[in-house]
Structure formats: structure tokens, C-alpha cells
């Protein structure tokens, strides 16, 4: 008798019109698929029901997060995800979502017969509790944004500390020849931002989406600024306040549970927004840029660090990943970097510099995945097995997306010029990167370090 894996592989190959790029092992122990290919393990019939009810990446994610679908311990996660991405790229997803008419055809009838034989026909499995439920209110209203942010960031500071490491920086690091560890690379990134902003003692910094306060702490310690950080995450705000108090910097730094649309105490000498603008939404971005412009003093600089997608082809409609929307960043939006630059300019900014850190983010994500996998039992104890699976899947898939140039990340430096058009910037990129008036960090990269030497060798 043919095993369940052989039956399943046969019908999937027919439906997809191509050989499966993965090997399958099913609950009866049978295997099918190319020898040596990365292996998926279907632990029960419910795994198939997830796919029948939602035969796309979201169905796969639901099966994996719920534990009904496993990745074989001997399989390389990145190799498996690469194979799945290639399959999706080759396959028209419409063929995987047959309507009533298609189900009456020979292919549809065979699919139903196989599903019935395998015991996969049944009610839709319950959604994993880690999946975001339908958000209430209009898209990117203040209340809905708070809910969306809470879904992703309020999962426990100890869990994030395990994944991100002691730096608690949730954006891409800056890997230089001197940065052999994640912590060193994150320190280099924080210092790069401070130097791009031209921070000096006595300046007032606004950090929009301040996370756990890492940039504020670095700017206060090494550049003598006073700072205000805002976030919509209660866990982040609590963690940032604790870290600021422990550092003895409560007189210099303030953290607020506040939306960027609620900040009214400008002007600030510099504004940073690192990994936050992806949550703003396309329909709100012009307003976001305008509000930051209004909060910045003339001659002040904005550093906007933001993930970008590739531009859509003419006539093509951009579609956010259903897995990312459901499990990772509800209501998140990605735009091409050109659109971001244009909107900042429309708000009144002069854009002075754009730097891509795409490869840096791939390295960072792989480091985070390694942190998670190396302390897996503790990670699941701190949150849930399903949540840890979500983070493992999304971070590994994102690493590949950055490596393959399907998404990128850019630091955009913009200036609110003075009334006479002055930018306050030296004439060359190398000069303004080394012109910051900060204090030398006790350890790690800083003005005058080897990192500066590397940057100063770049074309202006």
C-alpha cells in the first residue's frame, strides 16, 4: 500500500506542475520527495487541514506555529526556506486556491479523493493564539496602532533580551572590520547614527520609536545630549525607564508612552526614527514627515532608518505577506526608498544622504536566529513555543529576503534648512561623519576610531 507521503507528494506535484523542492515525512513514517532535499515533517492530519483551508504561506505558517508541521532537525532552516520561496516564485498561487468549478475537474476530484483518503477533510483547525486577531478601528488610528504595536513588542522584555542580546537594539547592526560580535556591531550602528546627526553636548534629541532606550543611552553617555524617547509599547517604555534609571541618566533622558502624532514640545535639535517608520502606514506617511519637520529646529537633522521593498512593476499591485501581517507586523507597510525620499522632500526636508545597510541586516538577523536557537528552551518558557516559532520563521525568512535583495534597509539623513537655505553640514560626507562633537566612547567605535577611517575612505 502506498504511504501517505507518496500520495501527498504525487497530488502536490500534479497541482504545482513541478517537482517538489522539499522532502516530506508524514505521521505514518513514510517519506517522499527528492533524496537529500530539506525535509518537512507532517505530524498529523491536522497539518493538511491547515493547508486545505489556506493553501498558501499563511496555511504553512499556521501549521508550523501550531506544531502540526515540523522542520526535520537535520534540515538547514535557510535551505528549506530558500526552497519554499523558489516554489512560490514558480507557482501561480491561483492554482492553489481552486473554486467550485475547478474542484469539479479531474485535478480537483483527485485532490478531494486524496484528502479524503488521508483523513484531511474536516473543520478548519483553530487558529494559533499567536496570530493577531482582526484589529478594530480605522487603519492607523491612534488606538489601532497601539494594538498593533502591542501585538509585536509586548511579548516580554526578557524574551527580547535573549533574542537581541544585551544591547537590546531591534534594528540592523553595523558590521565593520572591528565588529566581530553582535554587541560591537550594534554599538557601531548607534555611534554611526549619533555622528550622522552631528550630536553635541547640550543638544536635545527626540527618538521616535525609542524601543528599550539604547540609542538614547548611547547619545547621552557619549555625546552629552538630553533626550526624549517615545514608544507605543508599554513593555518597551518600562524597560527603557529601568535602564535609564540604572545608568543614572534620569535627569537627561525621558521616555514616554506616546504616539508621534501627540508630541507637541518641540523644537528638537535632532530627531532619530530607527525601525519605526514601517509602522506609520502609506496613508499616514506624508503626515508623519510633516510632523517631524515641524518638531525639528531650523538647521536640525533627521535620521530616518527604514526597511524598504523593491518597486512594483508597472500595473502590479503590492501585496504584503499574509504571514507577516497575521503574525509579525499587523498593519505594517513597506515602501520603496525613492517614495520615502520624495515624501520627506515634500514635507520640506532636504535629503542629504542615503546609505543602504541591506547586507548588514541579513547578518544581524542570522545572529538573532542563532541567539534564539541556542537558548530555545528558555525562549519558549519566556513566551510560548508558538511565539518562538513565529520569531524563528520570520527572522530567518527576512535574512534571506535581505540577502537576495527582495527587501532593503536605508538610513536617510535629512535636514530642515535655515531660512537662508543653510544646512549646517560640512561639504563632504566624510567630513560630516567625523565632525560630530561627541565625547569619545570608553569602549567600541567612535569619532576618530578605525570605523571613521573606513567611512572617510568612501566617496563623498
Tab-separated table of C-alpha atoms in Angstrom:
chain	number	residue	atom	x	y	z
A	1	UNK	CA	0.000	0.000	0.000
A	2	UNK	CA	1.273	3.450	-0.899
A	3	UNK	CA	2.248	5.519	2.145
A	4	UNK	CA	0.653	8.862	2.926
A	5	UNK	CA	3.812	10.783	1.974
A	6	UNK	CA	3.844	9.237	-1.524
A	7	UNK	CA	0.142	10.003	-2.042
A	8	UNK	CA	0.557	13.553	-0.862
A	9	UNK	CA	3.691	14.214	-2.904
A	10	UNK	CA	2.023	12.854	-6.032
A	11	UNK	CA	-1.010	15.103	-5.850
A	12	UNK	CA	1.056	18.159	-4.882
A	13	UNK	CA	3.392	17.628	-7.817
A	14	UNK	CA	0.372	17.484	-10.140
A	15	UNK	CA	-1.209	20.583	-8.648
A	16	UNK	CA	2.005	22.621	-8.682
A	17	UNK	CA	3.102	21.469	-12.101
A	18	UNK	CA	6.660	20.950	-10.885
A	19	UNK	CA	8.658	18.559	-8.755
A	20	UNK	CA	8.540	19.273	-5.047
A	21	UNK	CA	11.738	21.031	-3.890
A	22	UNK	CA	11.348	19.517	-0.415
A	23	UNK	CA	11.065	16.023	1.004
A	24	UNK	CA	8.005	15.050	3.067
A	25	UNK	CA	7.708	12.749	6.040
A	26	UNK	CA	4.197	12.061	7.299
A	27	UNK	CA	2.687	10.724	10.508
A	28	UNK	CA	2.865	7.096	9.330
A	29	UNK	CA	6.657	7.335	8.902
A	30	UNK	CA	6.580	7.272	5.091
A	31	UNK	CA	8.741	9.655	3.077
A	32	UNK	CA	8.595	11.059	-0.442
A	33	UNK	CA	10.348	13.737	-2.437
A	34	UNK	CA	13.839	14.321	-3.785
A	35	UNK	CA	16.502	12.461	-1.756
A	36	UNK	CA	18.689	14.843	0.205
A	37	UNK	CA	16.237	17.729	-0.119
A	38	UNK	CA	15.271	19.713	3.025
A	39	UNK	CA	12.580	17.810	4.888
A	40	UNK	CA	9.205	18.884	6.237
A	41	UNK	CA	7.500	16.653	8.788
A	42	UNK	CA	3.699	16.487	8.886
A	43	UNK	CA	2.989	15.238	12.393
A	44	UNK	CA	-0.731	14.652	11.909
A	45	UNK	CA	-3.667	15.077	9.558
A	46	UNK	CA	-4.416	18.486	11.021
A	47	UNK	CA	-1.320	19.812	9.242
A	48	UNK	CA	-3.026	19.026	5.946
A	49	UNK	CA	-6.247	20.677	7.056
A	50	UNK	CA	-4.361	23.908	7.695
A	51	UNK	CA	-3.209	23.775	4.068
A	52	UNK	CA	-6.575	22.807	2.631
A	53	UNK	CA	-8.269	25.708	4.392
A	54	UNK	CA	-5.487	28.147	3.486
A	55	UNK	CA	-3.211	26.696	0.763
A	56	UNK	CA	-0.517	29.355	0.798
A	57	UNK	CA	2.262	30.645	3.047
A	58	UNK	CA	-0.234	31.512	5.784
A	59	UNK	CA	-1.518	27.939	5.888
A	60	UNK	CA	2.059	26.662	6.129
A	61	UNK	CA	2.783	29.146	8.907
A	62	UNK	CA	-0.313	28.162	10.864
A	63	UNK	CA	0.640	24.510	10.645
A	64	UNK	CA	4.213	25.253	11.793
A	65	UNK	CA	3.306	27.665	14.598
A	66	UNK	CA	0.715	25.236	15.955
A	67	UNK	CA	3.264	22.397	15.953
A	68	UNK	CA	1.394	20.247	13.424
A	69	UNK	CA	4.170	20.820	10.879
A	70	UNK	CA	7.831	20.458	11.865
A	71	UNK	CA	11.173	21.098	10.253
A	72	UNK	CA	13.307	17.975	10.440
A	73	UNK	CA	16.144	18.503	12.947
A	74	UNK	CA	18.683	17.560	10.294
A	75	UNK	CA	17.377	20.163	7.849
A	76	UNK	CA	19.016	23.549	7.445
A	77	UNK	CA	16.342	26.172	8.075
A	78	UNK	CA	17.693	28.582	5.470
A	79	UNK	CA	17.948	25.858	2.813
A	80	UNK	CA	14.330	24.880	3.448
A	81	UNK	CA	13.054	28.454	3.289
A	82	UNK	CA	15.001	29.077	0.086
A	83	UNK	CA	13.358	26.028	-1.499
A	84	UNK	CA	9.892	27.175	-0.422
A	85	UNK	CA	10.468	30.697	-1.750
A	86	UNK	CA	11.614	29.337	-5.097
A	87	UNK	CA	8.476	27.192	-5.259
A	88	UNK	CA	6.234	30.165	-4.550
A	89	UNK	CA	8.018	32.223	-7.201
A	90	UNK	CA	7.460	29.497	-9.829
A	91	UNK	CA	3.863	28.786	-8.944
A	92	UNK	CA	0.764	30.806	-9.739
A	93	UNK	CA	-0.971	30.875	-6.357
A	94	UNK	CA	-4.366	30.950	-8.057
A	95	UNK	CA	-3.914	27.279	-8.926
A	96	UNK	CA	-3.645	26.535	-5.223
A	97	UNK	CA	-6.984	28.168	-4.419
A	98	UNK	CA	-9.469	26.244	-6.609
A	99	UNK	CA	-13.066	27.420	-6.801
A	100	UNK	CA	-16.135	25.226	-7.143
A	101	UNK	CA	-15.777	24.869	-10.919
A	102	UNK	CA	-12.142	23.776	-10.695
A	103	UNK	CA	-12.947	21.239	-7.983
A	104	UNK	CA	-15.302	19.522	-10.422
A	105	UNK	CA	-12.446	18.900	-12.856
A	106	UNK	CA	-10.199	15.809	-12.827
A	107	UNK	CA	-7.451	17.519	-10.850
A	108	UNK	CA	-9.870	18.851	-8.250
A	109	UNK	CA	-11.625	15.491	-7.871
A	110	UNK	CA	-8.288	13.755	-7.376
A	111	UNK	CA	-7.300	16.302	-4.735
A	112	UNK	CA	-10.542	15.707	-2.864
A	113	UNK	CA	-10.172	11.915	-3.107
A	114	UNK	CA	-6.612	12.058	-1.789
A	115	UNK	CA	-7.563	14.441	1.007
A	116	UNK	CA	-10.447	12.172	1.985
A	117	UNK	CA	-8.223	9.084	1.916
A	118	UNK	CA	-5.668	10.809	4.122
A	119	UNK	CA	-8.341	11.931	6.568
A	120	UNK	CA	-7.639	15.595	5.926
A	121	UNK	CA	-11.216	16.685	5.230
A	122	UNK	CA	-12.705	18.296	8.293
A	123	UNK	CA	-13.386	21.568	10.090
A	124	UNK	CA	-10.812	24.316	9.964
A	125	UNK	CA	-8.241	23.845	12.746
A	126	UNK	CA	-8.265	26.524	15.434
A	127	UNK	CA	-6.016	29.475	14.741
A	128	UNK	CA	-2.834	29.547	16.821
A	129	UNK	CA	-3.199	32.018	19.712
A	130	UNK	CA	-0.099	33.841	18.470
A	131	UNK	CA	-1.969	35.027	15.381
A	132	UNK	CA	-3.185	38.618	15.549
A	133	UNK	CA	-6.958	38.884	15.644
A	134	UNK	CA	-8.809	41.374	13.482
A	135	UNK	CA	-7.832	44.878	14.541
A	136	UNK	CA	-10.619	47.292	15.425
A	137	UNK	CA	-10.942	50.875	14.282
A	138	UNK	CA	-9.772	52.667	11.184
A	139	UNK	CA	-6.369	51.729	9.829
A	140	UNK	CA	-3.566	53.649	11.567
A	141	UNK	CA	-5.843	55.405	14.010
A	142	UNK	CA	-4.119	56.028	17.345
A	143	UNK	CA	-5.962	53.227	19.131
A	144	UNK	CA	-5.462	50.658	16.373
A	145	UNK	CA	-1.757	51.478	16.085
A	146	UNK	CA	-1.333	50.911	19.828
A	147	UNK	CA	-2.940	47.480	19.499
A	148	UNK	CA	-0.784	46.552	16.505
A	149	UNK	CA	2.413	47.636	18.265
A	150	UNK	CA	1.454	45.790	21.440
A	151	UNK	CA	0.976	42.548	19.474
A	152	UNK	CA	4.596	42.561	18.360
A	153	UNK	CA	6.534	44.298	21.117
A	154	UNK	CA	4.694	43.463	24.334
A	155	UNK	CA	5.750	39.819	24.468
A	156	UNK	CA	8.215	40.164	27.334
A	157	UNK	CA	11.429	42.128	27.719
A	158	UNK	CA	13.324	39.046	28.858
A	159	UNK	CA	12.399	37.268	25.624
A	160	UNK	CA	13.693	40.185	23.560
A	161	UNK	CA	16.873	40.360	25.635
A	162	UNK	CA	17.502	36.689	24.834
A	163	UNK	CA	16.998	37.238	21.090
A	164	UNK	CA	18.638	40.643	20.686
A	165	UNK	CA	21.409	40.271	23.228
A	166	UNK	CA	22.380	42.742	25.969
A	167	UNK	CA	22.298	45.743	23.601
A	168	UNK	CA	18.508	45.423	23.245
A	169	UNK	CA	18.704	47.067	19.824
A	170	UNK	CA	15.921	45.881	17.495
A	171	UNK	CA	17.285	47.156	14.196
A	172	UNK	CA	20.164	46.146	11.975
A	173	UNK	CA	23.674	46.334	13.326
A	174	UNK	CA	26.615	47.928	11.504
A	175	UNK	CA	29.257	45.291	10.808
A	176	UNK	CA	32.706	46.789	10.422
A	177	UNK	CA	36.125	45.070	10.420
A	178	UNK	CA	36.319	45.948	14.108
A	179	UNK	CA	32.864	44.493	14.875
A	180	UNK	CA	33.376	40.795	15.479
A	181	UNK	CA	30.320	40.388	17.726
A	182	UNK	CA	26.701	41.452	17.552
A	183	UNK	CA	27.188	43.763	20.530
A	184	UNK	CA	30.117	45.531	18.880
A	185	UNK	CA	28.180	45.873	15.623
A	186	UNK	CA	25.189	47.369	17.426
A	187	UNK	CA	27.475	49.797	19.266
A	188	UNK	CA	28.933	50.804	15.885
A	189	UNK	CA	25.427	51.405	14.496
A	190	UNK	CA	24.373	53.571	17.436
A	191	UNK	CA	27.529	55.623	17.080
A	192	UNK	CA	27.075	55.970	13.330
A	193	UNK	CA	23.605	57.443	13.903
A	194	UNK	CA	24.888	59.885	16.524
A	195	UNK	CA	27.630	61.088	14.178
A	196	UNK	CA	25.272	61.453	11.238
A	197	UNK	CA	23.021	63.576	13.454
A	198	UNK	CA	26.001	65.702	14.488
A	199	UNK	CA	25.172	65.353	18.180
A	200	UNK	CA	26.979	67.605	20.639
A	201	UNK	CA	26.692	68.233	24.383
A	202	UNK	CA	23.586	70.189	25.295
A	203	UNK	CA	21.594	69.260	22.185
A	204	UNK	CA	18.031	67.980	22.530
A	205	UNK	CA	17.255	64.680	20.771
A	206	UNK	CA	13.856	63.126	20.007
A	207	UNK	CA	13.965	59.361	19.385
A	208	UNK	CA	10.747	58.269	17.683
A	209	UNK	CA	10.084	54.607	18.396
A	210	UNK	CA	12.813	54.502	21.036
A	211	UNK	CA	12.485	50.790	21.866
A	212	UNK	CA	14.325	49.938	25.065
A	213	UNK	CA	16.243	53.216	25.057
A	214	UNK	CA	19.551	52.008	23.637
A	215	UNK	CA	20.125	54.936	21.266
A	216	UNK	CA	19.147	57.467	23.938
A	217	UNK	CA	21.568	55.889	26.397
A	218	UNK	CA	24.418	55.923	23.880
A	219	UNK	CA	23.733	59.531	22.874
A	220	UNK	CA	23.597	60.721	26.483
A	221	UNK	CA	26.700	58.814	27.613
A	222	UNK	CA	28.968	59.625	24.684
A	223	UNK	CA	27.559	62.852	23.226
A	224	UNK	CA	26.158	64.645	26.265
A	225	UNK	CA	22.662	65.218	24.859
A	226	UNK	CA	19.344	65.417	26.649
A	227	UNK	CA	16.748	63.177	25.075
A	228	UNK	CA	13.092	62.260	24.819
A	229	UNK	CA	12.082	58.794	23.635
A	230	UNK	CA	8.566	57.818	22.621
A	231	UNK	CA	7.078	54.367	22.050
A	232	UNK	CA	3.634	52.761	21.931
A	233	UNK	CA	4.858	49.605	23.673
A	234	UNK	CA	4.242	49.510	27.414
A	235	UNK	CA	6.921	46.838	27.849
A	236	UNK	CA	9.492	48.888	25.957
A	237	UNK	CA	8.671	52.056	27.889
A	238	UNK	CA	9.008	50.210	31.193
A	239	UNK	CA	12.282	48.583	30.132
A	240	UNK	CA	13.740	51.864	28.850
A	241	UNK	CA	12.894	53.685	32.094
A	242	UNK	CA	14.524	50.938	34.136
A	243	UNK	CA	17.710	51.058	32.055
A	244	UNK	CA	17.866	54.864	32.179
A	245	UNK	CA	17.457	54.829	35.959
A	246	UNK	CA	20.126	52.135	36.358
A	247	UNK	CA	22.509	54.241	34.252
A	248	UNK	CA	21.884	57.295	36.448
A	249	UNK	CA	20.671	59.315	33.447
A	250	UNK	CA	17.126	60.112	34.559
A	251	UNK	CA	17.968	63.842	34.629
A	252	UNK	CA	18.996	63.741	30.967
A	253	UNK	CA	16.581	61.236	29.426
A	254	UNK	CA	12.795	60.838	29.417
A	255	UNK	CA	10.734	58.020	27.943
A	256	UNK	CA	7.056	58.428	27.153
A	257	UNK	CA	4.276	56.063	26.154
A	258	UNK	CA	3.226	58.332	23.310
A	259	UNK	CA	2.363	58.411	19.609
A	260	UNK	CA	4.458	60.612	17.314
A	261	UNK	CA	1.235	62.481	16.488
A	262	UNK	CA	0.928	63.506	20.124
A	263	UNK	CA	4.356	65.175	20.535
A	264	UNK	CA	3.967	68.942	20.934
A	265	UNK	CA	7.061	70.035	22.881
A	266	UNK	CA	9.427	70.821	20.039
A	267	UNK	CA	11.696	72.101	18.781
A	268	UNK	CA	14.377	69.423	18.943
A	269	UNK	CA	17.899	69.828	17.642
A	270	UNK	CA	17.916	66.325	16.148
A	271	UNK	CA	15.373	63.558	15.545
A	272	UNK	CA	16.036	59.856	15.070
A	273	UNK	CA	13.492	57.344	13.822
A	274	UNK	CA	15.039	53.880	13.659
A	275	UNK	CA	12.885	50.940	12.583
A	276	UNK	CA	9.665	52.769	13.402
A	277	UNK	CA	8.501	54.249	10.091
A	278	UNK	CA	7.450	50.807	8.805
A	279	UNK	CA	4.534	51.074	11.251
A	280	UNK	CA	3.379	54.511	10.055
A	281	UNK	CA	1.380	53.353	7.019
A	282	UNK	CA	1.425	54.628	3.460
A	283	UNK	CA	-1.651	56.768	4.012
A	284	UNK	CA	-0.074	58.486	7.040
A	285	UNK	CA	3.497	58.906	5.816
A	286	UNK	CA	3.141	62.430	4.443
A	287	UNK	CA	1.693	63.490	7.802
A	288	UNK	CA	4.491	61.696	9.657
A	289	UNK	CA	7.147	63.516	7.645
A	290	UNK	CA	5.412	66.856	8.114
A	291	UNK	CA	5.077	66.465	11.865
A	292	UNK	CA	8.750	65.572	12.280
A	293	UNK	CA	9.684	68.557	10.146
A	294	UNK	CA	7.615	70.782	12.402
A	295	UNK	CA	9.259	69.365	15.556
A	296	UNK	CA	12.787	69.992	14.281
A	297	UNK	CA	14.625	73.267	14.821
A	298	UNK	CA	15.932	75.038	11.695
A	299	UNK	CA	19.314	73.543	10.875
A	300	UNK	CA	18.402	70.316	12.695
A	301	UNK	CA	18.858	66.852	11.227
A	302	UNK	CA	16.552	63.832	10.906
A	303	UNK	CA	17.948	60.298	10.656
A	304	UNK	CA	15.243	58.015	9.259
A	305	UNK	CA	16.292	54.321	9.315
A	306	UNK	CA	13.679	52.261	7.457
A	307	UNK	CA	13.173	48.929	5.692
A	308	UNK	CA	12.242	49.278	2.015
A	309	UNK	CA	10.707	46.975	-0.560
A	310	UNK	CA	11.542	46.761	-4.219
A	311	UNK	CA	9.412	48.959	-6.519
A	312	UNK	CA	6.402	47.240	-8.043
A	313	UNK	CA	6.341	46.574	-11.778
A	314	UNK	CA	4.006	48.783	-13.824
A	315	UNK	CA	0.438	47.650	-13.214
A	316	UNK	CA	1.487	45.314	-10.399
A	317	UNK	CA	-0.240	45.688	-7.044
A	318	UNK	CA	1.962	45.346	-3.989
A	319	UNK	CA	0.779	42.647	-1.579
A	320	UNK	CA	2.031	42.388	1.972
A	321	UNK	CA	2.983	38.887	3.116
A	322	UNK	CA	-0.083	37.357	4.813
A	323	UNK	CA	2.200	35.631	7.337
A	324	UNK	CA	3.905	38.897	8.302
A	325	UNK	CA	0.547	40.660	8.581
A	326	UNK	CA	-1.060	37.937	10.676
A	327	UNK	CA	1.817	37.072	12.989
A	328	UNK	CA	4.526	39.698	12.964
A	329	UNK	CA	3.645	43.273	11.986
A	330	UNK	CA	-0.117	43.868	11.731
A	331	UNK	CA	-0.781	46.948	9.571
A	332	UNK	CA	2.912	47.249	8.711
A	333	UNK	CA	3.829	48.823	5.373
A	334	UNK	CA	6.960	48.843	3.238
A	335	UNK	CA	7.635	51.413	0.517
A	336	UNK	CA	10.466	51.800	-1.997
A	337	UNK	CA	13.217	54.090	-0.741
A	338	UNK	CA	12.526	56.521	-3.589
A	339	UNK	CA	8.987	57.094	-2.331
A	340	UNK	CA	10.292	57.702	1.194
A	341	UNK	CA	12.807	60.275	-0.050
A	342	UNK	CA	10.129	62.039	-2.116
A	343	UNK	CA	7.719	62.267	0.818
A	344	UNK	CA	10.407	63.667	3.109
A	345	UNK	CA	11.217	66.284	0.476
A	346	UNK	CA	7.542	67.141	0.050
A	347	UNK	CA	7.382	67.792	3.796
A	348	UNK	CA	10.142	70.399	3.429
A	349	UNK	CA	13.261	68.376	4.244
A	350	UNK	CA	16.431	68.497	2.198
A	351	UNK	CA	17.658	64.918	1.844
A	352	UNK	CA	21.438	64.929	2.118
A	353	UNK	CA	22.431	61.283	2.306
A	354	UNK	CA	21.013	57.799	1.701
A	355	UNK	CA	23.000	54.743	2.836
A	356	UNK	CA	21.938	51.166	2.241
A	357	UNK	CA	22.635	48.665	5.029
A	358	UNK	CA	20.950	45.700	3.355
A	359	UNK	CA	23.721	43.151	3.864
A	360	UNK	CA	24.178	44.345	7.443
A	361	UNK	CA	20.590	43.439	8.269
A	362	UNK	CA	20.990	39.916	6.886
A	363	UNK	CA	23.965	39.345	9.188
A	364	UNK	CA	22.054	40.795	12.138
A	365	UNK	CA	19.037	38.589	11.595
A	366	UNK	CA	21.175	35.477	11.367
A	367	UNK	CA	22.764	36.459	14.676
A	368	UNK	CA	19.318	36.863	16.263
A	369	UNK	CA	18.195	33.480	14.943
A	370	UNK	CA	21.334	31.938	16.422
A	371	UNK	CA	20.599	33.560	19.796
A	372	UNK	CA	17.066	32.158	19.731
A	373	UNK	CA	18.039	28.652	18.677
A	374	UNK	CA	20.927	28.380	21.141
A	375	UNK	CA	18.611	29.067	24.097
A	376	UNK	CA	15.405	27.582	22.695
A	377	UNK	CA	14.047	26.028	25.888
A	378	UNK	CA	14.359	29.276	27.803
A	379	UNK	CA	12.845	31.236	24.909
A	380	UNK	CA	9.749	29.041	24.846
A	381	UNK	CA	9.465	29.262	28.632
A	382	UNK	CA	9.599	33.071	28.498
A	383	UNK	CA	6.798	33.350	25.938
A	384	UNK	CA	5.344	30.272	24.194
A	385	UNK	CA	6.548	27.636	21.773
A	386	UNK	CA	4.312	29.128	19.096
A	387	UNK	CA	5.690	32.623	19.601
A	388	UNK	CA	9.271	31.380	19.462
A	389	UNK	CA	8.425	29.540	16.218
A	390	UNK	CA	6.993	32.764	14.745
A	391	UNK	CA	10.180	34.684	15.543
A	392	UNK	CA	12.418	31.930	14.207
A	393	UNK	CA	10.484	31.736	10.949
A	394	UNK	CA	10.145	35.455	10.348
A	395	UNK	CA	13.748	36.335	11.205
A	396	UNK	CA	15.245	33.555	9.086
A	397	UNK	CA	12.977	34.357	6.132
A	398	UNK	CA	13.807	38.055	6.483
A	399	UNK	CA	17.538	37.305	6.459
A	400	UNK	CA	17.125	35.568	3.108
A	401	UNK	CA	14.974	38.413	1.773
A	402	UNK	CA	17.727	40.923	2.564
A	403	UNK	CA	20.438	38.677	1.125
A	404	UNK	CA	18.512	38.204	-2.120
A	405	UNK	CA	17.632	41.909	-2.471
A	406	UNK	CA	13.909	41.354	-2.134
A	407	UNK	CA	13.899	43.973	0.612
A	408	UNK	CA	16.470	46.510	1.775
A	409	UNK	CA	17.084	48.951	4.600
A	410	UNK	CA	18.297	52.526	4.332
A	411	UNK	CA	19.426	55.352	6.554
A	412	UNK	CA	18.153	58.634	5.128
A	413	UNK	CA	19.719	61.787	6.553
A	414	UNK	CA	17.590	64.887	6.012
A	415	UNK	CA	17.900	68.487	7.179
A	416	UNK	CA	15.434	71.229	7.972
A	417	UNK	CA	17.426	74.049	6.430
A	418	UNK	CA	17.522	77.543	7.893
A	419	UNK	CA	15.575	80.436	6.370
A	420	UNK	CA	18.557	81.319	4.171
A	421	UNK	CA	18.978	77.709	2.995
A	422	UNK	CA	21.809	76.728	5.300
A	423	UNK	CA	22.177	73.052	6.124
A	424	UNK	CA	24.912	73.289	8.740
A	425	UNK	CA	26.639	70.312	7.128
A	426	UNK	CA	30.293	70.242	6.047
A	427	UNK	CA	30.856	69.918	2.340
A	428	UNK	CA	31.672	66.210	2.181
A	429	UNK	CA	30.158	63.081	3.634
A	430	UNK	CA	33.432	62.037	5.194
A	431	UNK	CA	33.742	65.438	6.863
A	432	UNK	CA	30.325	65.485	8.482
A	433	UNK	CA	30.727	61.913	9.679
A	434	UNK	CA	33.832	62.957	11.601
A	435	UNK	CA	32.667	66.429	12.640
A	436	UNK	CA	30.366	65.390	15.485
A	437	UNK	CA	31.305	66.989	18.769
A	438	UNK	CA	30.646	63.996	20.979
A	439	UNK	CA	32.675	62.516	23.770
A	440	UNK	CA	34.832	59.508	22.968
A	441	UNK	CA	33.138	56.229	23.988
A	442	UNK	CA	35.021	54.370	26.680
A	443	UNK	CA	34.887	51.240	24.503
A	444	UNK	CA	33.856	50.438	20.976
A	445	UNK	CA	33.867	52.590	17.842
A	446	UNK	CA	33.536	56.345	18.000
A	447	UNK	CA	34.809	59.531	16.390
A	448	UNK	CA	38.443	59.073	15.404
A	449	UNK	CA	38.238	55.274	15.541
A	450	UNK	CA	39.054	52.754	12.838
A	451	UNK	CA	35.403	52.901	11.879
A	452	UNK	CA	35.863	56.563	10.951
A	453	UNK	CA	38.875	55.673	8.837
A	454	UNK	CA	36.796	53.194	6.874
A	455	UNK	CA	33.971	55.685	6.333
A	456	UNK	CA	36.267	58.558	5.440
A	457	UNK	CA	37.659	56.494	2.588
A	458	UNK	CA	34.246	56.358	0.942
A	459	UNK	CA	33.408	58.781	-1.879
A	460	UNK	CA	31.808	61.981	-0.633
